[in-house]
RNA sequence: CGGGGCGUAGCGCAGCCUGGUUAGCGCGUGUGGUUUGGGACCACAAGGUCGCGGGUUCGAAUCCCGCCGCCCCGACCA
C-alpha cells in the first residue's frame, strides 16, 4: 500500500517511462564534444528542433533551469530587484540609436517585416537583448533623482542568429534573465554592476559547485555599448574556458542614446547611469561540463531536479510487496526535506534503473532488496564517487540530507582543485604557445593592454584574454611586443 | 560562407558500386508469460511517401540532373 504523502510518480522526464536506447555514451577521452552532446540528448535534457540552431528544452533540462531560476531570482530580490516584462519585438530604429550597440548586434538579428498579410512600415527586430526598448521606456518613467534607482529584471527569451550552434551552449534562441538598472550616480551604477557579478559568482560557486575567475573584459571584448563589462569565467573539463555570466556598467551611453535625463539634487539635468547583467541557459551546459563523467550527468544536489531515488529490488520468492512498502517507508520522513522518489516501475530491471538514474545525474541512489530488508539496512550510493554505503534504514533518514550537502561541497572542492591545477603561467610567447597547446586551461601571461597584441595572440593561438583582474600582477614587458608596463592576465581557448 | 560526412521503421545501420521477387538486420515499441542486487529472456505482433522534385528504363532505394535538410570541423558570439 501507498504511504501517505509519498508520491509514486517518477518526476518530469521519466514519467513511468519505458527504456529506450542502451548504446553507451561516447567517452570523454574519445570525443569530448560528442560526449557532451550524448549526455544532453540521452539524459533527455534537450533535443534538436526543426529549425536550425534551435533546441527543445525537455523536462529534465528545464527542471534544472527552473532550479537555477529560483535560486537566482531569490538572490535578485534579496538585492532589491523587481521583475517585469518588456516585449519581444523592438522597432529596428531603436537598435540603431546606440552606435556600438547596433554594430554589435545588427549582424545577428532576426527581423520581422510582415504582420498578418501586410508589409510593416518599420521592421521589428526580435530582441537580441533589451537595452534599447527598456531605455526607451525609462525615458517616460524617469524625471527626478527621486525616481532612481530603477532595479528591474526580466526573465525572457532572446534570439541571436548564430552561425554555429551547440545545445545549451549557443543556440539561436535562448532563455535568460536580463537585469537593467538606472542610477543617479556613476559610483552607484559601477557598484551595482560589481554587486551583480558577485551574485553570479556566488551562484556559480554555491549552487552550481562551479568555481570561476572574475574580472573585467578587455576593451575589444566588451558588450556593445558598455563602458565596462565584468565577467565570470569557468573552466570546463576539456580545458576550455566558458563565459558563464556578464555584468555591464553602461555609463550614460544608453541614457544619451534615448535622451533619459533626471534632475539631480542640485536641480540640474543629468544623464542617467545604467547597468545590465545576464545569465542564460548556457549555464545548464556549463553545469554538464563541470562535473559529469563517462556514465552521464553528475548534478550538484542543490540544482538536481531529483536528489534521491530509491530503487526497490524485487526477487522471486521474496515478499516483494514488503520491499516496495519499505521503500516508501524509507522515503516518507525525507519527503519535504529532499526531492526524493521511489522508482517502482516493474517493466525495467534494477540494473536498468541504476544506469538510467546515473545517466540523469541523480546525486544519491538508495537500493533496497530482500537482503537489506532482512538486515534492516539500505544501500546508499553516491553518484559522484560511486561509493556504496550500507546503513540502517533509520540512519539513512538522517544521513541522506547530510550526505547531499557533503556531495555538494565535494563537487565544488573537486572542481576548484581542477581549476587551480589548470591555472598555469608563462612569460615568453613561445612558452605561452606551448602551454596553450599542450595543457589548455588558463594560462597567465604578461600583456601590455593593447588591442593589437590581444588580437594577434588570439589569431595565432586561439587563446583569448578571458578577463583582467584588479589584482593582476604587474610585469615589466608584454610577452608579444615586449613593451611595458604589462599585467599578467589569464588567456584560454574558450567556448 | 568554406571543408568533411550523412539522409532507408522511433533509434543505429545494411542494401546502392553491378537496376529485377513482397526492402532487410539489431535495438526499441505493443500483448502475454517468466524475471529483476549493474542496461533480463521467450513467444507473437505492429511499424517504411527509401529526404524532396524531375529524368533514364519494361522496371529505380540503387543510374543521371536539380533542390532541400541535418551533423561535425573552421570564420561571429551569452
Coordinates of C-alpha atoms (C1' of nucleotides) in Angstrom, one line a residue:
Chain A
X1 CA 0.0 0.0 0.0
X2 CA 1.0 3.5 -0.6
X3 CA 2.2 5.5 2.4
X4 CA 0.6 8.9 2.8
X5 CA 2.5 11.8 1.3
X6 CA 5.0 9.9 -0.7
X7 CA 4.5 10.3 -4.4
X8 CA 4.8 7.2 -6.6
X9 CA 5.4 9.3 -9.6
X10 CA 8.8 9.4 -11.2
X11 CA 9.3 13.0 -11.9
X12 CA 9.4 15.0 -15.1
X13 CA 11.4 13.5 -17.8
X14 CA 10.8 9.9 -16.8
X15 CA 7.1 9.6 -16.1
X16 CA 6.7 5.8 -15.9
X17 CA 8.8 5.7 -19.0
X18 CA 10.0 2.6 -20.7
X19 CA 13.6 2.1 -21.5
X20 CA 14.9 3.3 -24.8
X21 CA 18.4 3.1 -26.2
X22 CA 21.1 1.2 -24.4
X23 CA 24.0 2.5 -26.5
X24 CA 27.0 3.5 -24.4
X25 CA 27.9 7.2 -24.2
X26 CA 30.9 8.4 -26.1
X27 CA 33.8 8.6 -23.6
X28 CA 35.2 12.0 -22.7
X29 CA 38.6 10.9 -23.7
X30 CA 37.5 9.8 -27.2
X31 CA 35.5 12.8 -28.3
X32 CA 34.7 15.4 -25.6
X33 CA 32.3 17.3 -27.8
X34 CA 30.3 14.2 -28.7
X35 CA 30.3 13.1 -25.1
X36 CA 28.7 16.4 -24.2
X37 CA 26.0 16.1 -26.9
X38 CA 25.4 12.4 -25.9
X39 CA 24.7 13.4 -22.3
X40 CA 22.5 16.3 -23.2
X41 CA 20.4 14.2 -25.6
X42 CA 20.5 10.8 -23.8
X43 CA 19.7 12.3 -20.4
X44 CA 16.7 13.9 -22.2
X45 CA 17.7 17.4 -21.3
X46 CA 17.2 18.8 -24.8
X47 CA 16.7 17.8 -28.4
X48 CA 17.1 19.4 -31.8
X49 CA 14.2 21.5 -33.0
X50 CA 13.1 21.5 -36.6
X51 CA 14.6 25.0 -37.1
X52 CA 18.4 25.0 -37.4
X53 CA 20.1 26.2 -34.3
X54 CA 17.0 25.9 -32.2
X55 CA 16.5 23.4 -29.4
X56 CA 13.7 22.0 -27.4
X57 CA 14.5 22.0 -23.7
X58 CA 12.9 18.8 -22.3
X59 CA 11.5 18.4 -18.8
X60 CA 14.7 17.2 -17.2
X61 CA 16.8 20.0 -18.6
X62 CA 14.1 22.5 -17.9
X63 CA 13.7 21.4 -14.3
X64 CA 17.4 22.2 -13.8
X65 CA 16.9 25.6 -15.4
X66 CA 13.9 26.1 -13.1
X67 CA 16.0 25.4 -10.1
X68 CA 18.6 27.9 -11.3
X69 CA 15.9 30.5 -11.9
X70 CA 14.5 30.1 -8.5
X71 CA 17.9 30.5 -6.8
X72 CA 18.9 33.4 -8.9
X73 CA 15.5 35.1 -8.6
X74 CA 15.7 34.9 -4.8
X75 CA 19.2 36.5 -4.9
X76 CA 18.0 39.3 -7.2
X77 CA 15.0 40.0 -4.9
X78 CA 17.3 40.0 -1.9
X79 CA 19.4 42.7 -3.6
X80 CA 16.4 44.9 -4.1
X81 CA 15.4 44.0 -7.7
X82 CA 11.9 43.5 -9.1
X83 CA 10.7 41.5 -12.1
X84 CA 8.9 42.9 -15.1
X85 CA 8.4 42.1 -18.7
X86 CA 9.3 44.0 -21.9
X87 CA 8.1 43.0 -25.3
X88 CA 9.8 40.6 -27.7
X89 CA 9.6 42.9 -30.7
X90 CA 11.7 46.1 -30.9
X91 CA 11.4 48.7 -33.6
X92 CA 14.5 48.4 -35.7
X93 CA 15.3 52.1 -35.3
X94 CA 15.8 51.7 -31.6
X95 CA 18.7 49.3 -32.1
X96 CA 20.3 52.0 -34.3
X97 CA 20.4 54.7 -31.7
X98 CA 23.5 53.5 -29.9
X99 CA 26.4 53.2 -32.4
X100 CA 28.4 50.4 -30.8
X101 CA 25.2 48.5 -29.9
X102 CA 23.9 48.4 -33.4
X103 CA 27.2 47.4 -34.8
X104 CA 27.5 44.6 -32.3
X105 CA 24.0 43.2 -32.7
X106 CA 22.8 44.0 -36.2
X107 CA 24.6 41.0 -37.8
X108 CA 22.8 38.5 -35.7
X109 CA 19.3 40.0 -35.5
X110 CA 16.2 38.2 -36.8
X111 CA 13.8 40.8 -38.2
X112 CA 10.1 40.7 -38.7
X113 CA 9.0 42.5 -41.8
X114 CA 5.4 41.4 -42.1
X115 CA 2.4 41.3 -39.8
X116 CA -0.5 39.3 -40.9
X117 CA -0.5 39.8 -44.7
X118 CA 0.7 43.3 -44.6
X119 CA 4.3 44.6 -45.0
X120 CA 5.2 46.5 -41.9
X121 CA 6.1 50.2 -42.1
X122 CA 9.1 49.7 -39.9
X123 CA 10.7 46.3 -39.5
X124 CA 10.7 44.8 -36.0
X125 CA 13.7 43.2 -34.5
X126 CA 13.3 40.1 -32.3
X127 CA 15.2 41.2 -29.2
X128 CA 18.8 40.0 -29.1
X129 CA 18.9 41.9 -25.7
X130 CA 16.6 44.5 -24.4
X131 CA 18.6 47.6 -23.5
X132 CA 17.1 49.7 -26.3
X133 CA 13.4 49.1 -25.6
X134 CA 13.9 49.3 -21.9
X135 CA 15.7 52.7 -22.2
X136 CA 13.0 54.0 -24.5
X137 CA 10.6 53.2 -21.7
X138 CA 12.8 54.5 -18.9
X139 CA 12.7 57.9 -20.6
X140 CA 9.0 58.0 -19.8
X141 CA 9.4 57.0 -16.2
X142 CA 12.5 58.9 -15.0
X143 CA 12.4 62.6 -14.3
X144 CA 14.0 63.1 -10.9
X145 CA 16.7 61.6 -8.8
X146 CA 13.8 60.5 -6.6
X147 CA 12.7 58.1 -9.3
X148 CA 16.1 56.4 -9.1
X149 CA 17.4 53.8 -8.8
X150 CA 15.3 51.6 -11.0
X151 CA 16.3 48.0 -10.3
X152 CA 14.5 45.9 -12.9
X153 CA 15.0 42.4 -14.1
X154 CA 13.2 40.3 -16.6
X155 CA 13.1 36.6 -17.4
X156 CA 12.8 36.2 -21.2
X157 CA 13.9 34.6 -24.4
X158 CA 16.2 36.3 -26.9
X159 CA 17.2 35.4 -30.4
X160 CA 20.7 35.8 -31.9
X161 CA 21.2 34.4 -35.3
X162 CA 24.4 32.4 -34.7
X163 CA 26.4 30.8 -37.4
X164 CA 27.4 27.8 -35.3
X165 CA 25.3 26.4 -32.5
X166 CA 25.5 23.8 -29.8
X167 CA 22.8 22.6 -27.5
X168 CA 22.6 24.9 -24.4
X169 CA 26.0 26.5 -25.1
X170 CA 24.9 28.5 -28.1
X171 CA 21.5 28.4 -29.7
X172 CA 19.7 30.8 -31.9
X173 CA 17.0 31.3 -29.2
X174 CA 17.9 31.0 -25.6
X175 CA 16.3 31.7 -22.2
X176 CA 18.0 34.1 -19.8
X177 CA 17.4 36.9 -17.3
X178 CA 18.5 40.4 -18.0
X179 CA 18.8 43.0 -15.3
X180 CA 18.5 46.6 -16.3
X181 CA 19.1 49.2 -13.7
X182 CA 19.1 53.0 -13.8
X183 CA 21.1 55.1 -11.3
X184 CA 21.6 58.7 -10.3
X185 CA 25.4 58.4 -10.0
X186 CA 28.3 56.7 -11.7
X187 CA 29.7 55.3 -8.5
X188 CA 26.4 53.7 -7.6
X189 CA 26.0 52.2 -11.0
X190 CA 29.5 50.7 -11.0
X191 CA 28.8 49.3 -7.6
X192 CA 25.6 47.7 -8.9
X193 CA 27.4 46.1 -11.8
X194 CA 30.0 44.7 -9.5
X195 CA 27.5 43.6 -6.9
X196 CA 25.6 41.6 -9.6
X197 CA 28.8 40.0 -10.8
X198 CA 29.3 39.0 -7.2
X199 CA 25.8 37.4 -7.1
X200 CA 26.7 35.4 -10.2
X201 CA 29.9 34.3 -8.7
X202 CA 28.1 33.2 -5.5
X203 CA 25.5 31.4 -7.5
X204 CA 28.1 29.6 -9.6
X205 CA 30.0 28.5 -6.5
X206 CA 27.3 27.8 -4.0
X207 CA 24.7 26.3 -6.3
X208 CA 26.5 25.0 -9.4
X209 CA 29.5 24.0 -7.4
X210 CA 31.5 25.7 -10.2
X211 CA 34.4 27.8 -9.3
X212 CA 35.0 30.8 -11.5
X213 CA 37.5 33.6 -12.2
X214 CA 36.0 37.1 -12.1
X215 CA 37.2 40.3 -13.6
X216 CA 36.8 42.8 -16.4
X217 CA 36.7 42.1 -20.1
X218 CA 39.2 43.8 -22.4
X219 CA 38.2 46.7 -24.5
X220 CA 37.8 44.5 -27.5
X221 CA 35.5 42.1 -25.8
X222 CA 33.2 44.4 -24.1
X223 CA 29.4 44.2 -24.6
X224 CA 28.5 46.5 -27.4
X225 CA 27.5 49.8 -25.7
X226 CA 29.2 49.1 -22.4
X227 CA 31.8 51.2 -20.6
X228 CA 32.9 48.2 -18.6
X229 CA 32.0 44.5 -18.9
X230 CA 32.6 42.3 -16.0
X231 CA 32.6 38.5 -16.4
X232 CA 32.8 35.2 -14.6
X233 CA 34.8 32.6 -16.4
X234 CA 34.6 28.9 -15.7
X235 CA 36.8 26.1 -16.8
X236 CA 35.4 23.0 -18.5
X237 CA 36.8 19.6 -18.1
X238 CA 38.5 19.7 -21.6
X239 CA 40.5 22.7 -20.5
X240 CA 38.4 25.3 -22.4
X241 CA 37.0 28.3 -20.7
X242 CA 33.4 29.3 -20.7
X243 CA 32.0 32.8 -20.1
X244 CA 29.3 32.0 -17.6
X245 CA 27.8 35.4 -16.8
X246 CA 28.4 39.0 -17.6
X247 CA 27.5 42.3 -15.9
X248 CA 27.9 45.7 -17.6
X249 CA 28.5 49.2 -16.4
X250 CA 26.9 51.1 -19.3
X251 CA 27.7 54.6 -18.2
X252 CA 25.5 57.2 -19.8
X253 CA 25.6 55.6 -23.2
X254 CA 22.0 54.4 -23.4
X255 CA 20.7 57.4 -21.5
X256 CA 22.3 59.6 -24.1
X257 CA 21.0 57.5 -27.0
X258 CA 17.5 57.6 -25.6
X259 CA 17.7 61.0 -24.0
X260 CA 17.0 59.9 -20.5
X261 CA 17.8 62.7 -18.1
X262 CA 17.0 63.3 -14.5
X263 CA 17.1 66.3 -12.3
X264 CA 19.7 65.8 -9.6
X265 CA 19.6 67.1 -6.0
X266 CA 21.1 70.4 -7.2
X267 CA 18.3 70.8 -9.7
X268 CA 20.5 70.1 -12.7
X269 CA 19.7 67.8 -15.6
X270 CA 22.0 64.9 -15.9
X271 CA 22.0 61.7 -17.9
X272 CA 21.1 58.5 -16.1
X273 CA 23.7 55.9 -15.3
X274 CA 23.0 52.3 -16.4
X275 CA 23.9 48.7 -15.8
X276 CA 22.7 45.5 -17.3
X277 CA 23.6 41.9 -16.4
X278 CA 22.6 38.5 -17.5
X279 CA 23.0 34.7 -17.3
X280 CA 21.4 32.2 -19.7
X281 CA 20.5 28.6 -20.2
X282 CA 24.1 28.3 -21.2
X283 CA 24.7 27.7 -17.5
X284 CA 23.0 24.3 -18.0
X285 CA 25.7 23.4 -20.5
X286 CA 28.3 24.7 -18.1
X287 CA 26.9 22.5 -15.4
X288 CA 27.1 19.4 -17.6
X289 CA 30.7 20.1 -18.5
X290 CA 31.8 20.9 -15.0
X291 CA 31.0 17.6 -13.1
X292 CA 29.8 14.9 -15.4
X293 CA 31.6 11.7 -16.2
X294 CA 31.6 8.8 -18.7
X295 CA 28.5 7.3 -17.0
X296 CA 26.5 10.5 -17.6
X297 CA 25.4 13.6 -15.9
X298 CA 26.6 14.5 -12.4
X299 CA 24.4 17.1 -10.8
X300 CA 25.1 19.1 -7.6
X301 CA 22.2 18.3 -5.2
X302 CA 21.1 21.9 -4.9
X303 CA 20.2 22.0 -8.6
X304 CA 19.2 18.4 -9.1
X305 CA 15.5 18.1 -10.1
X306 CA 15.6 14.9 -8.0
X307 CA 18.1 14.4 -5.2
X308 CA 17.4 10.8 -4.2
X309 CA 15.9 7.9 -5.9
X310 CA 15.0 4.7 -4.1
X311 CA 15.2 1.5 -6.2
X312 CA 13.4 -1.4 -4.7
X313 CA 14.8 -4.8 -5.8
X314 CA 12.2 -7.5 -6.2
X315 CA 13.2 -11.1 -6.1
X316 CA 11.4 -14.4 -6.9
X317 CA 10.3 -16.0 -3.6
X318 CA 10.8 -12.8 -1.6
X319 CA 8.0 -10.6 -0.2
X320 CA 8.2 -8.0 -3.0
X321 CA 5.2 -6.1 -1.6
X322 CA 7.1 -5.7 1.6
X323 CA 10.2 -4.5 -0.2
X324 CA 8.2 -1.8 -2.0
X325 CA 6.5 -0.8 1.1
X326 CA 9.8 -0.5 2.9
X327 CA 11.0 1.8 0.1
X328 CA 8.1 4.1 0.6
X329 CA 8.5 4.0 4.4
X330 CA 12.2 5.0 3.9
X331 CA 11.2 7.9 1.6
X332 CA 8.4 9.2 3.9
X333 CA 10.5 11.0 6.6
X334 CA 12.6 12.6 3.8
X335 CA 9.7 13.9 1.8
X336 CA 9.6 17.7 2.0
X337 CA 13.3 17.8 3.1
X338 CA 14.8 16.5 0.0
X339 CA 13.5 15.8 -3.5
X340 CA 13.0 12.1 -3.4
X341 CA 11.1 9.5 -5.3
X342 CA 10.6 5.7 -5.3
X343 CA 11.2 4.2 -8.7
X344 CA 8.7 1.4 -8.6
X345 CA 8.4 0.7 -12.3
X346 CA 8.1 -3.0 -12.9
X347 CA 8.9 -3.0 -16.6
X348 CA 12.7 -2.4 -16.1
X349 CA 15.2 -4.2 -14.0
X350 CA 17.0 -2.6 -11.1
X351 CA 20.2 -2.7 -13.1
X352 CA 18.5 -0.6 -15.8
X353 CA 17.3 1.9 -13.3
X354 CA 20.8 2.2 -11.8
X355 CA 22.2 3.1 -15.2
X356 CA 19.3 5.4 -16.1
X357 CA 19.5 7.5 -12.9
X358 CA 23.2 7.7 -13.2
X359 CA 22.8 9.0 -16.7
X360 CA 20.4 11.6 -15.4
X361 CA 22.7 12.6 -12.6
X362 CA 20.6 12.0 -9.5
X363 CA 23.1 12.6 -6.7
X364 CA 22.0 9.7 -4.4
X365 CA 20.5 6.3 -5.0
X366 CA 19.2 4.0 -2.4
X367 CA 19.0 0.3 -3.1
X368 CA 16.6 -1.8 -1.1
X369 CA 16.3 -5.5 -1.7
X370 CA 15.4 -8.7 0.3
X371 CA 18.9 -9.0 1.8
X372 CA 18.7 -5.4 3.0
X373 CA 15.3 -5.9 4.4
X374 CA 16.5 -8.9 6.5
X375 CA 19.3 -6.8 7.9
X376 CA 17.2 -3.7 8.3
X377 CA 19.5 -1.8 6.1
X378 CA 19.6 0.0 2.8
X379 CA 22.5 0.6 0.4
X380 CA 23.1 4.3 -0.2
X381 CA 25.1 5.1 -3.3
X382 CA 26.8 8.4 -4.3
X383 CA 26.6 9.4 -7.9
X384 CA 29.7 11.5 -7.8
X385 CA 32.1 8.9 -6.4
X386 CA 30.1 5.6 -6.9
X387 CA 30.7 4.8 -3.3
X388 CA 28.2 2.3 -1.8
X389 CA 27.4 2.7 1.8
X390 CA 25.2 0.2 3.6
X391 CA 23.5 1.7 6.5
X392 CA 20.5 1.0 8.7
X393 CA 17.2 2.3 7.3
X394 CA 16.8 4.5 10.4
X395 CA 20.2 6.0 9.8
X396 CA 19.5 6.7 6.2
X397 CA 16.7 9.0 7.1
X398 CA 19.1 11.5 8.8
X399 CA 22.3 10.6 6.9
X400 CA 20.9 11.4 3.5
X401 CA 20.4 15.2 3.9
X402 CA 23.9 15.4 5.3
X403 CA 25.3 13.3 2.5
X404 CA 23.7 15.6 -0.1
X405 CA 25.5 18.6 1.5
X406 CA 28.7 16.6 1.5
X407 CA 28.3 15.8 -2.2
X408 CA 27.6 19.5 -2.9
X409 CA 30.8 20.7 -1.2
X410 CA 32.8 17.8 -2.5
X411 CA 31.9 18.6 -6.1
X412 CA 32.9 22.2 -5.6
X413 CA 36.2 21.2 -3.9
X414 CA 37.0 18.8 -6.8
X415 CA 36.2 21.4 -9.4
X416 CA 38.2 24.1 -7.6
X417 CA 41.2 21.8 -7.4
X418 CA 40.9 21.2 -11.1
X419 CA 40.6 24.9 -11.8
X420 CA 43.7 25.6 -9.7
X421 CA 45.7 22.8 -11.3
X422 CA 44.8 24.3 -14.6
X423 CA 46.0 27.8 -14.0
X424 CA 49.5 28.0 -15.3
X425 CA 51.9 30.8 -16.0
X426 CA 54.0 31.6 -19.0
X427 CA 56.4 34.5 -19.5
X428 CA 57.7 34.2 -23.1
X429 CA 55.4 33.9 -26.1
X430 CA 57.0 30.7 -27.1
X431 CA 56.4 29.2 -23.7
X432 CA 52.9 30.5 -23.8
X433 CA 52.1 28.8 -27.1
X434 CA 53.5 25.6 -25.8
X435 CA 51.3 25.6 -22.6
X436 CA 48.2 26.6 -24.5
X437 CA 48.8 23.8 -27.0
X438 CA 49.8 21.1 -24.6
X439 CA 47.9 21.8 -21.4
X440 CA 45.0 24.1 -22.1
X441 CA 43.3 25.7 -19.1
X442 CA 44.0 29.2 -18.1
X443 CA 47.5 30.5 -18.9
X444 CA 48.5 33.6 -17.1
X445 CA 50.8 35.7 -19.2
X446 CA 52.1 39.3 -19.4
X447 CA 50.2 41.5 -21.8
X448 CA 50.7 45.2 -22.5
X449 CA 47.0 46.1 -22.7
X450 CA 46.9 46.8 -26.5
X451 CA 44.2 45.5 -28.7
X452 CA 46.8 44.7 -31.4
X453 CA 48.7 42.2 -29.2
X454 CA 45.4 40.7 -27.9
X455 CA 44.2 40.2 -31.5
X456 CA 47.4 38.7 -32.8
X457 CA 47.7 36.3 -29.9
X458 CA 44.1 35.3 -30.5
X459 CA 44.6 34.7 -34.2
X460 CA 47.8 32.8 -33.7
X461 CA 46.9 30.6 -30.7
X462 CA 43.1 30.6 -30.5
X463 CA 43.6 31.7 -26.9
X464 CA 41.9 34.9 -25.8
X465 CA 42.1 37.1 -22.8
X466 CA 39.4 35.9 -20.6
X467 CA 39.5 38.7 -18.1
X468 CA 41.5 41.4 -16.4
X469 CA 41.6 41.3 -12.7
X470 CA 42.3 44.2 -10.4
X471 CA 44.8 42.1 -8.5
X472 CA 46.7 41.3 -11.7
X473 CA 50.4 41.1 -11.2
X474 CA 52.4 43.8 -12.8
X475 CA 55.1 42.7 -15.3
X476 CA 57.9 44.6 -17.0
X477 CA 57.1 43.5 -20.5
X478 CA 54.3 42.2 -22.8
X479 CA 55.1 38.6 -23.9
X480 CA 54.4 39.6 -27.5
X481 CA 55.6 43.2 -28.2
X482 CA 58.0 43.4 -25.2
X483 CA 56.7 46.8 -24.2
X484 CA 55.8 47.7 -20.7
X485 CA 54.1 48.2 -18.4
X486 CA 52.2 44.9 -18.7
X487 CA 49.9 42.8 -16.5
X488 CA 49.6 39.1 -16.0
X489 CA 46.1 38.1 -17.4
X490 CA 44.5 34.7 -17.9
X491 CA 44.3 33.5 -21.5
X492 CA 42.3 30.4 -22.6
X493 CA 40.8 28.8 -25.6
X494 CA 37.1 29.3 -25.0
X495 CA 33.7 28.1 -26.0
Chain B
rC1 C1' 30.2 31.0 -46.3
rG2 C1' 34.5 27.2 -46.8
rG3 C1' 36.0 21.9 -45.7
rG4 C1' 34.2 16.9 -44.3
rG5 C1' 30.1 13.4 -43.5
rC6 C1' 25.1 11.9 -43.7
rG7 C1' 19.8 11.4 -45.2
rU8 C1' 16.3 3.8 -45.9
rA9 C1' 10.9 1.8 -39.4
rG10 C1' 11.2 5.6 -33.0
rC11 C1' 17.0 5.0 -32.7
rG12 C1' 21.5 2.8 -35.0
rC13 C1' 22.6 0.8 -39.6
rA14 C1' 23.0 -2.8 -44.2
rG15 C1' 21.4 -2.9 -49.2
rC16 C1' 23.3 1.2 -53.9
rC17 C1' 29.2 0.1 -56.9
rU18 C1' 27.0 -4.3 -60.8
rG19 C1' 18.8 -1.7 -61.5
rG20 C1' 15.0 -7.1 -61.2
rU21 C1' 10.6 -11.4 -56.0
rU22 C1' 6.9 -9.0 -51.1
rA23 C1' 13.3 -3.6 -48.8
rG24 C1' 16.4 -6.3 -44.6
rC25 C1' 19.1 -6.5 -39.6
rG26 C1' 20.0 -5.0 -34.4
rC27 C1' 17.9 -2.2 -30.5
rG28 C1' 13.5 -0.1 -29.1
rU29 C1' 7.7 -0.4 -29.2
rG30 C1' 2.7 -3.4 -28.2
rU31 C1' 0.5 -8.0 -26.0
rG32 C1' 1.1 -12.4 -22.9
rG33 C1' 4.3 -15.1 -19.7
rU34 C1' 8.8 -16.0 -16.8
rU35 C1' 12.2 -12.5 -14.5
rU36 C1' 14.7 -8.4 -11.6
rG37 C1' 21.5 -7.0 -6.2
rG38 C1' 24.8 -3.2 -12.6
rG39 C1' 21.5 -2.0 -19.1
rA40 C1' 17.0 -10.0 -18.3
rC41 C1' 14.6 -13.8 -21.5
rC42 C1' 10.8 -16.4 -24.6
rA43 C1' 6.6 -16.2 -27.9
rC44 C1' 3.6 -13.5 -31.1
rA45 C1' 2.6 -8.7 -33.3
rA46 C1' 2.7 -3.7 -35.1
rG47 C1' 5.8 -0.3 -37.6
rG48 C1' 8.5 2.2 -44.3
rU49 C1' 5.9 8.5 -49.2
rC50 C1' 13.9 4.5 -49.1
rG51 C1' 14.9 13.4 -47.7
rC52 C1' 12.2 16.2 -52.0
rG53 C1' 11.4 17.1 -57.4
rG54 C1' 12.5 15.7 -62.2
rG55 C1' 14.8 12.3 -65.8
rU56 C1' 16.6 7.4 -68.0
rU57 C1' 14.4 2.4 -68.1
rC58 C1' 9.7 -2.7 -69.3
rG59 C1' 11.3 -1.9 -64.2
rA60 C1' 14.9 2.9 -59.7
rA61 C1' 16.4 2.8 -52.5
rU62 C1' 20.1 1.5 -56.5
rC63 C1' 21.9 5.2 -62.5
rC64 C1' 21.7 10.8 -64.1
rC65 C1' 20.3 16.1 -63.1
rG66 C1' 18.5 19.7 -59.7
rC67 C1' 16.9 21.0 -54.8
rC68 C1' 16.3 20.7 -49.5
rG69 C1' 17.8 19.4 -44.7
rC70 C1' 20.9 17.8 -40.7
rC71 C1' 25.5 16.7 -38.1
rC72 C1' 30.9 17.5 -37.4
rC73 C1' 35.3 20.9 -38.2
rG74 C1' 36.7 26.4 -39.1
rA75 C1' 35.4 32.3 -39.5
rC76 C1' 30.9 35.8 -35.5
rC77 C1' 29.1 35.3 -30.2
rA78 C1' 26.0 34.6 -23.9

